[in-house]
Amino acid sequence: MASFLTLAQTQEQKELEAQRKRLQKEIAEMNRLLSAERKEKGSVLDQMEALDTRINKRQQLIRLTNRESNLLNRQIHANVRQVGKLKNDLKLLREDYAAMIQKSYQNRSQQNRVMFLLSAENFLQAYKRLQYLKQYASYRKEQGEQIVVKTEVLTKKNQELAEQRKTKEALLAANRKERQALMAEKETQNSLLASIKKNESKYAASLKKKQQEARRIDREIDKLIRAAIAASNKKSGKKGSSTKFALTPEAKLVADNFSANKGRHIWPVERGIISKGFGVYKDAVYPGIKHQNNGVIIATDAGTPARSIFKGEVIAILSVPGGNLGVQVKHGNYITTYYNLSKLYVKKGDKVAAKEALGEIYTNRNTQQTRLKFYLYQDSKKLNPQQWIHPL
């Protein structure tokens, strides 16, 4: 039972360590990609959103490090108990062995052993005495070997204990560093909040503009998807609703393959981090205001191309008035949308492969931010890309 528990804890520790390293990598990427401190370049709204993302991610890391530290603490206590038990076992073994050696020394002469055998009343008793002497010698040898083994185990446990304590100290030091960084980011956020309070109308206007742009993009995506469904159903000569594809056997095979890869699809960029996730989230300044994000926003490097996450066909090119370009790719009855592109490498009707570049992601000249807006639909139903892309 104890060994099973230790194995489970070790596995959990490995998983927590992997999660911690991934979070640390994400935070490092955020520090590089999200220019929240560049007040002269980024709008206050962009800065608040970037800071809010970083603070949330850092809080996740602190909670995770605490879990890892607590697990390690339990393992240290378990090892301390094992070391104590091993020391006690070793003490008893050594005392028992010392008593045997002392007794053996007192009866050390060959003459004593011979007399012990010859003084037997009959042959059977002599034989039993001979067997006893052999067993006693074997027991002495076994006790000596056990002492060696227990000593080695104790030494190893003490080494493990020293390493665990060193790891725990490193975790605690890392946690202190993250808490300091978190406090600094919260101070920056409070400073930004104070500047927003002085000019709420400007923030409200910026917020309203962003919301209008998001709704405009969502409407355009919905419109194009419905048009694609209608056109596909008409072309195949099959009856279907205006919200669902009537799949051909070939299209169904593509859809099934796409679905089978749920959670394992590649990223729509080679390298990047999520700056805004899917779903409803609170406003960074006014928590009472809720925002709906129907996809995910991925921050990446300037000049990065958006790439198809799976083989498919380009069914539409988005060109939102006052906005940038986008590409829609159909995979059976799944549709992926890649928006906020400055250049296109494909056209409607093109067949594309997984990882094929679709267009270059737009880089904002004022903020220097390069962000891809990525959406995933099944027919006309919005899906959470974070459940489909690994590990998005």
Short mmCIF file of C-alpha atoms in Angstrom, two decimals, residues 85-102 138-156:
data_model
loop_
_atom_site.label_atom_id
_atom_site.label_comp_id
_atom_site.label_asym_id
_atom_site.label_seq_id
_atom_site.Cartn_x
_atom_site.Cartn_y
_atom_site.Cartn_z
CA LYS A 85 11.77 3.07 11.09
CA LEU A 86 14.87 2.01 9.16
CA LYS A 87 17.14 3.44 11.87
CA ASN A 88 15.23 1.52 14.53
CA ASP A 89 15.33 -1.71 12.47
CA LEU A 90 19.04 -1.24 11.91
CA LYS A 91 19.65 -0.64 15.62
CA LEU A 92 17.82 -3.86 16.57
CA LEU A 93 19.67 -5.83 13.89
CA ARG A 94 23.03 -4.55 15.08
CA GLU A 95 22.21 -5.32 18.74
CA ASP A 96 21.07 -8.82 17.81
CA TYR A 97 24.16 -9.33 15.66
CA ALA A 98 26.46 -8.06 18.42
CA ALA A 99 24.90 -10.50 20.89
CA MET A 100 25.44 -13.35 18.45
CA ILE A 101 29.06 -12.36 17.85
CA GLN A 102 29.65 -12.16 21.58
CA SER A 138 23.64 -19.35 8.41
CA TYR A 139 21.55 -17.03 10.60
CA ARG A 140 24.67 -15.04 11.53
CA LYS A 141 25.52 -14.64 7.87
CA GLU A 142 21.94 -13.61 7.03
CA GLN A 143 21.89 -11.04 9.84
CA GLY A 144 25.14 -9.56 8.58
CA GLU A 145 23.75 -9.32 5.04
CA GLN A 146 20.55 -7.68 6.31
CA ILE A 147 22.61 -5.07 8.13
CA VAL A 148 24.44 -4.25 4.88
CA VAL A 149 21.16 -4.01 2.92
CA LYS A 150 19.41 -1.90 5.57
CA THR A 151 22.40 0.41 5.76
CA GLU A 152 22.33 0.91 1.98
CA VAL A 153 18.56 1.57 1.99
CA LEU A 154 18.95 4.03 4.85
CA THR A 155 21.74 5.85 3.04
CA LYS A 156 19.62 6.07 -0.12
#
